Coordinates of C-alpha atoms in Angstrom, one line a residue:
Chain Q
X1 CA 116.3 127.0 90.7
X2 CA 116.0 126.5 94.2
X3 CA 112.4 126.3 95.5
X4 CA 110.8 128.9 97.9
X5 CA 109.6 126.2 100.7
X6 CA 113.8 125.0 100.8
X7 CA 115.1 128.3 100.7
X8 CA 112.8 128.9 104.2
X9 CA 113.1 125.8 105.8
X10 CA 116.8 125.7 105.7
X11 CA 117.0 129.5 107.1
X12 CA 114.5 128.5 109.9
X13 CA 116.9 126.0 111.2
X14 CA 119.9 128.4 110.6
X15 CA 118.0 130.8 112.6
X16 CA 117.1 128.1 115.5
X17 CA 120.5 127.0 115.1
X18 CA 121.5 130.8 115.9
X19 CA 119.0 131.0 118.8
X20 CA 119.9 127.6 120.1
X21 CA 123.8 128.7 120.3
X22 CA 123.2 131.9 121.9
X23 CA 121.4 130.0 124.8
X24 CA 124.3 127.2 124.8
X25 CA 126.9 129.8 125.4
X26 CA 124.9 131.6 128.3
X27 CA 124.8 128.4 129.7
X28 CA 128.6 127.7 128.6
X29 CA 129.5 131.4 130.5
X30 CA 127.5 130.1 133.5
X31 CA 129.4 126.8 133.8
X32 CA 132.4 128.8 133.5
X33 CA 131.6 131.4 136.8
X34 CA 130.3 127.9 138.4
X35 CA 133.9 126.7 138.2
X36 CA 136.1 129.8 138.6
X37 CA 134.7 130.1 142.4
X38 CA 135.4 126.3 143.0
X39 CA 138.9 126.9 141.7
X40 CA 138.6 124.7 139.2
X41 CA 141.1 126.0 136.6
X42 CA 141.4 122.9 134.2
X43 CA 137.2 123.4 133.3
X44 CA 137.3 127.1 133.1
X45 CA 140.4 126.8 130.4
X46 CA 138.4 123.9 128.9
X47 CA 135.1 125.6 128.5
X48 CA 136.3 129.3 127.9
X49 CA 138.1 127.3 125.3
X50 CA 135.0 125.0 123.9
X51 CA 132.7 128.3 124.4
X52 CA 135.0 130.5 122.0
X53 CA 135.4 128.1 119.3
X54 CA 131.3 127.9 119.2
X55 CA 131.2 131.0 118.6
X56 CA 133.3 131.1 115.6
X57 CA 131.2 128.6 114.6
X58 CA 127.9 130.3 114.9
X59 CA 129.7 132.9 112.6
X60 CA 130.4 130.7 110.2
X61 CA 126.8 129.1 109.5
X62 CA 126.0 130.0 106.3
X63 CA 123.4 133.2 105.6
X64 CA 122.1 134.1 102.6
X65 CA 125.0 132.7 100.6
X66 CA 122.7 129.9 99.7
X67 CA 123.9 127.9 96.9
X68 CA 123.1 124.7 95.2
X69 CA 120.1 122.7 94.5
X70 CA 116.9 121.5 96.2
X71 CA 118.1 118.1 96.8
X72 CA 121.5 119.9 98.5
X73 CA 119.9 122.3 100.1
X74 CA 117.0 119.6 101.6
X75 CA 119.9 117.8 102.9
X76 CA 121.7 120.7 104.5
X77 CA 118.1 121.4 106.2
X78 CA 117.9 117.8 107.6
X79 CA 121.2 117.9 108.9
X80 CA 120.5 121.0 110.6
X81 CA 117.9 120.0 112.1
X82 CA 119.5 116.8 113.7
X83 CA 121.9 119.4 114.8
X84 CA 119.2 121.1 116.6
X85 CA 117.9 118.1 118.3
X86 CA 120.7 117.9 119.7
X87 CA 121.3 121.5 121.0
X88 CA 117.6 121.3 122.5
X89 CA 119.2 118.2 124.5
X90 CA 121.9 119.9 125.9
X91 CA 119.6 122.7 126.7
X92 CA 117.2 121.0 128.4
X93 CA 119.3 119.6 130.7
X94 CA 120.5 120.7 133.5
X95 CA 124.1 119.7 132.9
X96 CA 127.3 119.0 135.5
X97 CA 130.4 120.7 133.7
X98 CA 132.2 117.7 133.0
X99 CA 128.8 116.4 130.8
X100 CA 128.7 120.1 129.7
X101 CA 132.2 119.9 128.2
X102 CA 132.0 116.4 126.3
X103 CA 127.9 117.1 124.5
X104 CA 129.5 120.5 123.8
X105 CA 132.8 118.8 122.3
X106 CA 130.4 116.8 120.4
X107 CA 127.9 119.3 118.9
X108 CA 131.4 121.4 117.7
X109 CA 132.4 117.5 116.2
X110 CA 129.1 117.8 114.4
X111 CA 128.9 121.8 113.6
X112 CA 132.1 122.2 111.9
X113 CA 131.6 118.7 110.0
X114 CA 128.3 120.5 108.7
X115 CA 129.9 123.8 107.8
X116 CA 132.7 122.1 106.3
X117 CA 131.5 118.8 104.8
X118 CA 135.0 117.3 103.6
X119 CA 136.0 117.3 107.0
X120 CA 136.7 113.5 107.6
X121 CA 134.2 113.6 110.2
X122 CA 130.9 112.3 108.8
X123 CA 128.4 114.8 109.9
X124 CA 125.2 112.9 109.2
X125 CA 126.7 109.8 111.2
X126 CA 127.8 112.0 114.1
X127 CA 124.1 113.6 114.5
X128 CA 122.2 110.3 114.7
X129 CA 123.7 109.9 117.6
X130 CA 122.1 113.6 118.9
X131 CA 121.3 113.0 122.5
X132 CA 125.1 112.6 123.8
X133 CA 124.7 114.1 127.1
X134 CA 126.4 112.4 130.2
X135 CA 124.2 111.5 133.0
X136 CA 123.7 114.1 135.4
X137 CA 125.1 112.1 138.5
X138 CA 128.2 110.8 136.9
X139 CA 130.3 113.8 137.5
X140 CA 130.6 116.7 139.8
X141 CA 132.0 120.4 138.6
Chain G
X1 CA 134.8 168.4 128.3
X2 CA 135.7 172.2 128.2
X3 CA 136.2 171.8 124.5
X4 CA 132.6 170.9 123.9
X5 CA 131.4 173.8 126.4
X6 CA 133.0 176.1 124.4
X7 CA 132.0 175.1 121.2
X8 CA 128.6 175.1 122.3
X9 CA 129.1 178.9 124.0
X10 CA 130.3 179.7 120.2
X11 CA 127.5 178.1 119.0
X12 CA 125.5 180.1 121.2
X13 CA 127.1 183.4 120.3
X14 CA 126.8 183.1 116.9
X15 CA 123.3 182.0 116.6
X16 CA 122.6 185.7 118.4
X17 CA 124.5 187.9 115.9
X18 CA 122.4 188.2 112.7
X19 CA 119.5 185.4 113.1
X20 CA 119.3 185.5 109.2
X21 CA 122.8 185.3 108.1
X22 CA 124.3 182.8 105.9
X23 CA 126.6 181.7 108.8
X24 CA 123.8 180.8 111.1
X25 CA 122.4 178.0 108.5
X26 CA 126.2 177.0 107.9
X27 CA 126.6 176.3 111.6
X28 CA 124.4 173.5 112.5
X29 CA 124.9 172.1 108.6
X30 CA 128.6 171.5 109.0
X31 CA 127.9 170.4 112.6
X32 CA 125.8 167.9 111.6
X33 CA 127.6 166.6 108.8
X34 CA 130.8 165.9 110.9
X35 CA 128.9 164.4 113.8
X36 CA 127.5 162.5 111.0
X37 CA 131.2 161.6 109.6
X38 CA 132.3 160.7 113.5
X39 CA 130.0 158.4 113.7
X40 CA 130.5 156.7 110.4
X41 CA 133.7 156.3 111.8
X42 CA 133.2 155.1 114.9
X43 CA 131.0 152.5 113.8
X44 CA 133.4 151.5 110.9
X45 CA 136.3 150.8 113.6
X46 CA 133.3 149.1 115.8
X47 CA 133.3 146.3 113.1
X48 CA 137.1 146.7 113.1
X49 CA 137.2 146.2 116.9
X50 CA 134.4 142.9 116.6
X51 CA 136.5 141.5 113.9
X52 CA 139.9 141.7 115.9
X53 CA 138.2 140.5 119.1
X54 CA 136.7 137.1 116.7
X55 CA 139.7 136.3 115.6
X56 CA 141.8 136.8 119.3
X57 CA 139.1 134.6 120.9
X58 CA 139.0 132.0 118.8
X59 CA 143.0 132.0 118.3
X60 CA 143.0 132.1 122.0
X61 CA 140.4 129.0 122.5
X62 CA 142.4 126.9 119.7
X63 CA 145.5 127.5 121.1
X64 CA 144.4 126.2 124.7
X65 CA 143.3 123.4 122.6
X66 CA 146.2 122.6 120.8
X67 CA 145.1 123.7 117.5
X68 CA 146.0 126.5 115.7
X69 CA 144.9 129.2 113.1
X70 CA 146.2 129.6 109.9
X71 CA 145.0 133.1 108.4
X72 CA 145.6 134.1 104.9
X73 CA 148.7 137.0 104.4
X74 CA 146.3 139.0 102.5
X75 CA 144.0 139.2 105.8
X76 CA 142.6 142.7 106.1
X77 CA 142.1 142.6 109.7
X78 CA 145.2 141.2 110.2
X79 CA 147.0 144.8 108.4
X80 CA 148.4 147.6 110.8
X81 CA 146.0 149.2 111.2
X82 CA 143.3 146.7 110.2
X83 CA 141.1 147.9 107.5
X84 CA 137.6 146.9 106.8
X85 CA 137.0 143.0 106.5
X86 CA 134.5 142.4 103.5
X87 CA 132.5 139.0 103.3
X88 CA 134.3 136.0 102.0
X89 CA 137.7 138.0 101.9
X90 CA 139.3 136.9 104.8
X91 CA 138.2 133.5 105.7
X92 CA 140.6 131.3 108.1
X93 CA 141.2 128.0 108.7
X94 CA 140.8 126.1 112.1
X95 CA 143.2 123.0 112.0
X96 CA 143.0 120.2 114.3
X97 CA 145.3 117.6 115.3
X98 CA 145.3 114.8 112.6
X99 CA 144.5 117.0 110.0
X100 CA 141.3 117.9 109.9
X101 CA 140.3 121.8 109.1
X102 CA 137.2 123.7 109.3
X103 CA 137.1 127.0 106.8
X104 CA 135.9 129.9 109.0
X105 CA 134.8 133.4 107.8
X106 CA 134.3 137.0 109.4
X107 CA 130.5 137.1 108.6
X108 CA 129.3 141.2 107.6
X109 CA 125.8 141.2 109.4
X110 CA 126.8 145.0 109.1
X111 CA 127.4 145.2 105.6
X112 CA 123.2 147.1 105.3
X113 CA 123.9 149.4 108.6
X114 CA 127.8 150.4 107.0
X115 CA 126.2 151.5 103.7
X116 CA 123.3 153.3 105.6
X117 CA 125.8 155.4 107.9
X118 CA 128.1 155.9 104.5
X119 CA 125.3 157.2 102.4
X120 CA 124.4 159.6 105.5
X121 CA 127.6 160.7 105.5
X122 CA 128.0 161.8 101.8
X123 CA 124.2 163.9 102.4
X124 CA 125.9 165.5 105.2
X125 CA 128.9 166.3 102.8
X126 CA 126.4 167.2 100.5
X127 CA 124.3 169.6 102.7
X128 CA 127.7 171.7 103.7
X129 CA 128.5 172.0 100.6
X130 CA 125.6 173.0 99.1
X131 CA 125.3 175.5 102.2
X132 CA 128.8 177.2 100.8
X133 CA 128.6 176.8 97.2
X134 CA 130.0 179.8 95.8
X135 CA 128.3 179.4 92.1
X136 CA 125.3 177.9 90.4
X137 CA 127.5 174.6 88.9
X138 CA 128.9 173.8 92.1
X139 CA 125.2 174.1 94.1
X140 CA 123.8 171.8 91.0
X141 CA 126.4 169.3 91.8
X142 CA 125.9 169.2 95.5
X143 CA 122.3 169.0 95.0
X144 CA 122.8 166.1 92.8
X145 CA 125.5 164.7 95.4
X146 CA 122.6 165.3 98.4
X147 CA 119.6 163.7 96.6
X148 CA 121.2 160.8 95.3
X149 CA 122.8 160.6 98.8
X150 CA 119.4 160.3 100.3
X151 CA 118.5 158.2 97.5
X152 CA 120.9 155.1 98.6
X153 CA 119.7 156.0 101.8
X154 CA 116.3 155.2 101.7
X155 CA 117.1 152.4 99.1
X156 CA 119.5 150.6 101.9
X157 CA 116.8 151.1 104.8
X158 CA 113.9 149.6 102.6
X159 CA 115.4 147.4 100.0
X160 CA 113.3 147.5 96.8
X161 CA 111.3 150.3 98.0
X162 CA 111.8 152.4 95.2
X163 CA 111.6 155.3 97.0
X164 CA 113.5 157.9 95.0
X165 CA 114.8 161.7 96.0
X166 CA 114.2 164.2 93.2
X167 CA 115.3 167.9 93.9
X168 CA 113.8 170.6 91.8
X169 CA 116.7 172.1 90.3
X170 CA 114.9 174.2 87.9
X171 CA 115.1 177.4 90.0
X172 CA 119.2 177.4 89.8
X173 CA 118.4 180.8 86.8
X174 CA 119.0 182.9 89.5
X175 CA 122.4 184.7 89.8
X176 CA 124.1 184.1 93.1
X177 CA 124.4 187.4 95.2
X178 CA 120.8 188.5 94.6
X179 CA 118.3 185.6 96.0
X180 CA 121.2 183.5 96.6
X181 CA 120.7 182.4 100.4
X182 CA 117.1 183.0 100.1
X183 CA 117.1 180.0 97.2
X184 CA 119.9 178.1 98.7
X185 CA 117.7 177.8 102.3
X186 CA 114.5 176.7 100.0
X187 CA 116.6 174.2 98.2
X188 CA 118.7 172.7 101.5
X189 CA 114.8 172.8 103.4
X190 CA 113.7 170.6 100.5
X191 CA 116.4 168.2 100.6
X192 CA 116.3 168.1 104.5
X193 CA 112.5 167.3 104.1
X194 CA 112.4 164.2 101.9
X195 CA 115.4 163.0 104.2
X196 CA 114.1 163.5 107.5
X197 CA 111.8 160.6 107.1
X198 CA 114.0 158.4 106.2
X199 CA 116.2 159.6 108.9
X200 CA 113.7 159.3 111.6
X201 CA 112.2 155.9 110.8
X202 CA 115.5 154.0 110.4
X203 CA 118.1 155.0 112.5
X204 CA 116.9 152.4 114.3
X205 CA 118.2 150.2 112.2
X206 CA 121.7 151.4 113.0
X207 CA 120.7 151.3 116.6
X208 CA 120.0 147.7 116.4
X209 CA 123.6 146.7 114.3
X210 CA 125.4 148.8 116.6
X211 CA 123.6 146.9 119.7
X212 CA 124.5 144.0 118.4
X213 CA 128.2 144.8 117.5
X214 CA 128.8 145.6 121.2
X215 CA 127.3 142.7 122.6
X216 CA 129.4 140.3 120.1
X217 CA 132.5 142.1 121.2
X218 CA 131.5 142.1 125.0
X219 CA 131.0 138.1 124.6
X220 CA 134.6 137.4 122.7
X221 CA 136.0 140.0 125.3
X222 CA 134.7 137.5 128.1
X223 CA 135.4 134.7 126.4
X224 CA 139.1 136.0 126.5
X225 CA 139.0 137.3 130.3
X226 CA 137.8 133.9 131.3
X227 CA 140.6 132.4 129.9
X228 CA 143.6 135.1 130.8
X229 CA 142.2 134.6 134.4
X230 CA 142.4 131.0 134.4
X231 CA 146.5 131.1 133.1
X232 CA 147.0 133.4 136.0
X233 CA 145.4 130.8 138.6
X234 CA 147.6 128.3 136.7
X235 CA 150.8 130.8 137.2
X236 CA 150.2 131.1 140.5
X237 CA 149.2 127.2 141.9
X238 CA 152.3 125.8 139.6
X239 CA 154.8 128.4 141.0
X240 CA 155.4 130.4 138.1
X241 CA 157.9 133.4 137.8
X242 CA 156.5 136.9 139.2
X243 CA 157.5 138.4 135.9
X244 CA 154.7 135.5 134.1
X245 CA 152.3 136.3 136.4
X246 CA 152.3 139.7 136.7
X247 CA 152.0 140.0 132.8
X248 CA 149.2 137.7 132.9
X249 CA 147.5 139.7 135.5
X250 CA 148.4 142.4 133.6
X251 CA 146.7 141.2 130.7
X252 CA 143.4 141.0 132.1
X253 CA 143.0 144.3 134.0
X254 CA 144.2 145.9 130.1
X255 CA 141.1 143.1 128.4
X256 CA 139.0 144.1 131.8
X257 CA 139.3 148.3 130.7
X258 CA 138.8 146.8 127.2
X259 CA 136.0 145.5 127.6
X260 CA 134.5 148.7 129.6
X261 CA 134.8 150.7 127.2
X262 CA 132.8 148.0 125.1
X263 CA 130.1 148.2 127.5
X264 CA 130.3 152.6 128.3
X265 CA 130.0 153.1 123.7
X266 CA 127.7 155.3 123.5
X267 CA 126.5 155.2 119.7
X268 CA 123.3 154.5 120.5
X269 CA 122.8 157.9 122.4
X270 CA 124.7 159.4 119.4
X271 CA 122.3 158.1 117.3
X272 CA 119.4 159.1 119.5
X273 CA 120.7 162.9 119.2
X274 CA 121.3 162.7 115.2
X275 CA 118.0 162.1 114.5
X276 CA 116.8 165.2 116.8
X277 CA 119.9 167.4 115.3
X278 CA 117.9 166.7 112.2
X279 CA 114.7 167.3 112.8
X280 CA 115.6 170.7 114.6
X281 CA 117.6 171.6 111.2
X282 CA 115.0 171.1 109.5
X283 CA 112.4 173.2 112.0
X284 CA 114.8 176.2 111.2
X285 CA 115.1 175.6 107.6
X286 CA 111.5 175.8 106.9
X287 CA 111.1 178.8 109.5
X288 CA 114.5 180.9 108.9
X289 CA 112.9 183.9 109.8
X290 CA 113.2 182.8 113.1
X291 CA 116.8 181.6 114.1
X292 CA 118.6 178.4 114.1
X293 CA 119.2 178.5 117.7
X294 CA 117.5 174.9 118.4
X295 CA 119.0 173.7 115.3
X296 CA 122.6 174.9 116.4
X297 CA 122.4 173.8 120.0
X298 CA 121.6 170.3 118.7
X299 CA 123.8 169.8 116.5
X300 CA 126.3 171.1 118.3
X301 CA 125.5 168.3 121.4
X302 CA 125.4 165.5 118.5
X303 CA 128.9 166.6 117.3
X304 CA 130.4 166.6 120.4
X305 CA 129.0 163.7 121.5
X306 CA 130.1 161.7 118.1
X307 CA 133.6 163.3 118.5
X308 CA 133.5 161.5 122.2
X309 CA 132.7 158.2 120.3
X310 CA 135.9 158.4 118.2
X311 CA 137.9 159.0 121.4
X312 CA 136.6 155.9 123.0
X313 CA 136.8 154.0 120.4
X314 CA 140.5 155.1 119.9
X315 CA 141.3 154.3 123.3
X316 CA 142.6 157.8 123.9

């Protein structure tokens, strides 16, 4: 039996985590109309690219399909929440598209490694390294 | 355009020949009820539409990529013509190079708002027929069919509510042809009463899933523009064929009208008018000594603008 205090804190990063995407992809969609008026085909592909498959992430987060115990669900929290560190980086940041590209590249690495945890990539390693942004100055858009 | 003007001068014909008459209460009933079935529709192929555009986007993204998606033959969406997507029944499968995958799923934030505008469409059925029954069984059985319609109704808007519809059917003694429309108005005014409540207070409820279907499809529609754009820059800087660039160009004015008449739906307004279709229906049932004028020129404006969803949403 799950507990009531799991259940919510695992849906209040789910809903952060929700929140937090939405604001990535406006700032995804904004990168994108940056680089379209410099011509700059390659980043548009890449981050029209990057920007959909976040998206199909977001849909995939789990809901209310909540299954398995206390200690699974604790962990699932945790994880979560490292996930959201990092999205509160990138956001925070005013990023250059090229830094854009690779901490977005990364947060997918780590979303998809926590919606599908036999995927090779070791989600909990991949998240302690949250804050993967490139510095502002070493790339232009 | 000049079909709904002359529906509505019908409307307003008839609602002046015989203010009492059984077809005067039919009128606005059946309107309602297929406004009420458009829009069920409309919305259904809405989620149709959202699912189709996921699935593009993302098919799109991982192909740029070098990825691919694998979707399972029994995909609804994937059928000609899709067919509803249900939770968990049509999951796919992102694959990356070296073997890694990443199960994906069509999520059904809709699945509350769906059952809302299904039950509201079995009480519409329920009211027209209940407004034409021709004997005591079959007004008993669309009674039933009405109640328990507003039953699920109120049960999907406010989960564990409770809130149940009981109809007095007692007062079905009465032969029809005597007191029959006199009865049949006091029965259809009670059922319209218990629902308009309902009605009223959560259509907003649709209004919000049907917000938020739009502006998921607008995003995926974007997401796809973006990209179609970008091939045709490519095209053109790497000297491709006229035929390859012309049918990427062509590609995104067809996405760009696509994703205009995401933006133009106009549910919410349909909505907006359902719930005043109902409360003037249920003005004129409780005073039919008057007429159902109000009720019929309502209804008559929700239908038609419902009917305008399908159309848009058809592409036609």
């Amino acid at each position: 039996m799950l507990s009531p205090d799991t259940i919510k804190s695992f849906q209040t990063q789910i809903s952060k985590a929700e929140a937090n995407l939405d604001v990535i992809d406006k700032k995804i969609q904004e990168s994108i109309e940056k680089a379209q008026q410099a011509g700059d085909v390659d980043n548009v592909m890449k981050l029209s690219a990057l920007g959909s498959e976040l998206k199909a992430l977001k849909n995939s987060l789990p809901t209310q399909d909540i299954v398995g115990d206390d200690a699974e669900l604790e962990r699932a929290a945790e994880t979560l929440g490292k996930i959201n560190t990092q999205m509160d980086s990138i956001m925070s940041k005013n990023n250059k598209t090229a830094a854009l590209i690779s901490n977005v590249s990364d947060l997918i690495t780590n979303i998809s490694g926590f919606i599908s945890p036999t995927n090779p990539t070791d989600t909990e390693d991949s998240t302690d390294t949250a804050d993967t942004t490139v510095p502002e100055n070493s790339t232009q858009a | 355009m000049m079909q709904y003007r002359s529906r509505f001068i019908v409307a307003l014909l008839l609602s002046g020949i015989g203010a009492c008459s059984t077809l005067n209460y039919q009128q606005p009933i059946t309107q309602f009820s297929q406004g009420v079935s458009d829009l069920n529709a409309a919305f259904n192929a809405l989620k149709v539409t959202r699912d189709n555009a996921a699935i593009n986007n993302l098919a799109n993204s991982l192909k740029l990529q070098g990825t691919f998606l694998s979707l399972p033959t029994d995909c609804p969406i994937t059928d000609n013509p899709p067919r509803e997507a249900k939770p968990g029944d049509c999951s796919w499968s992102i694959h990356y190079p070296g073997g890694n995958k990443v199960a994906a799923n069509v999520k059904n934030h809709e699945a509350q708002s769906l059952a809302f505008i299904s039950a509201l469409n079995a009480y519409g059925q329920g009211l027209v027929v209940i407004s034409s029954a021709q004997d005591v069984a079959a007004l008993k059985a669309a009674v039933a069919k009405a109640g328990s319609a507003i039953s699920t109704v109120s049960s999907v808007a406010m989960p564990g509510s409770g809130t149940a519809v009981n109809i007095i059917t007692t007062g079905f003694a009465w032969l029809f042809g005597e007191i029959a429309d006199a009865e049949r108005l006091k029965t259809l005014a009670a059922i319209v009463e218990q629902a308009d409540p309902v009605i009223q207070k959560e259509t907003s409820l649709l209004q919000k899933s049907a917000e938020h279907l739009q502006a998921e499809i607008l995003n995926d529609q974007q997401y796809i523009i973006y990209s179609e754009m970008a091939q045709v820059t490519l095209l053109s800087k790497s000297n491709g064929s006229y035929s390859d660039i012309n049918t990427a160009a062509q590609n995104v004015v067809n996405d760009a009208i696509a994703y205009d008449k995401t933006a133009s739906n106009g549910i919410g307004g349909a909505l907006v008018k359902m719930k005043s279709s109902h409360a003037d229906l249920l003005k004129s049932l409780k005073k039919p000594d008057i007429n159902f004028e109000d009720a019929i020129s309502t209804a008559s404006d929700f239908a038609a603008q419902a009917s305008t969803l399908m159309t848009i949403e058809k592409g036609n």
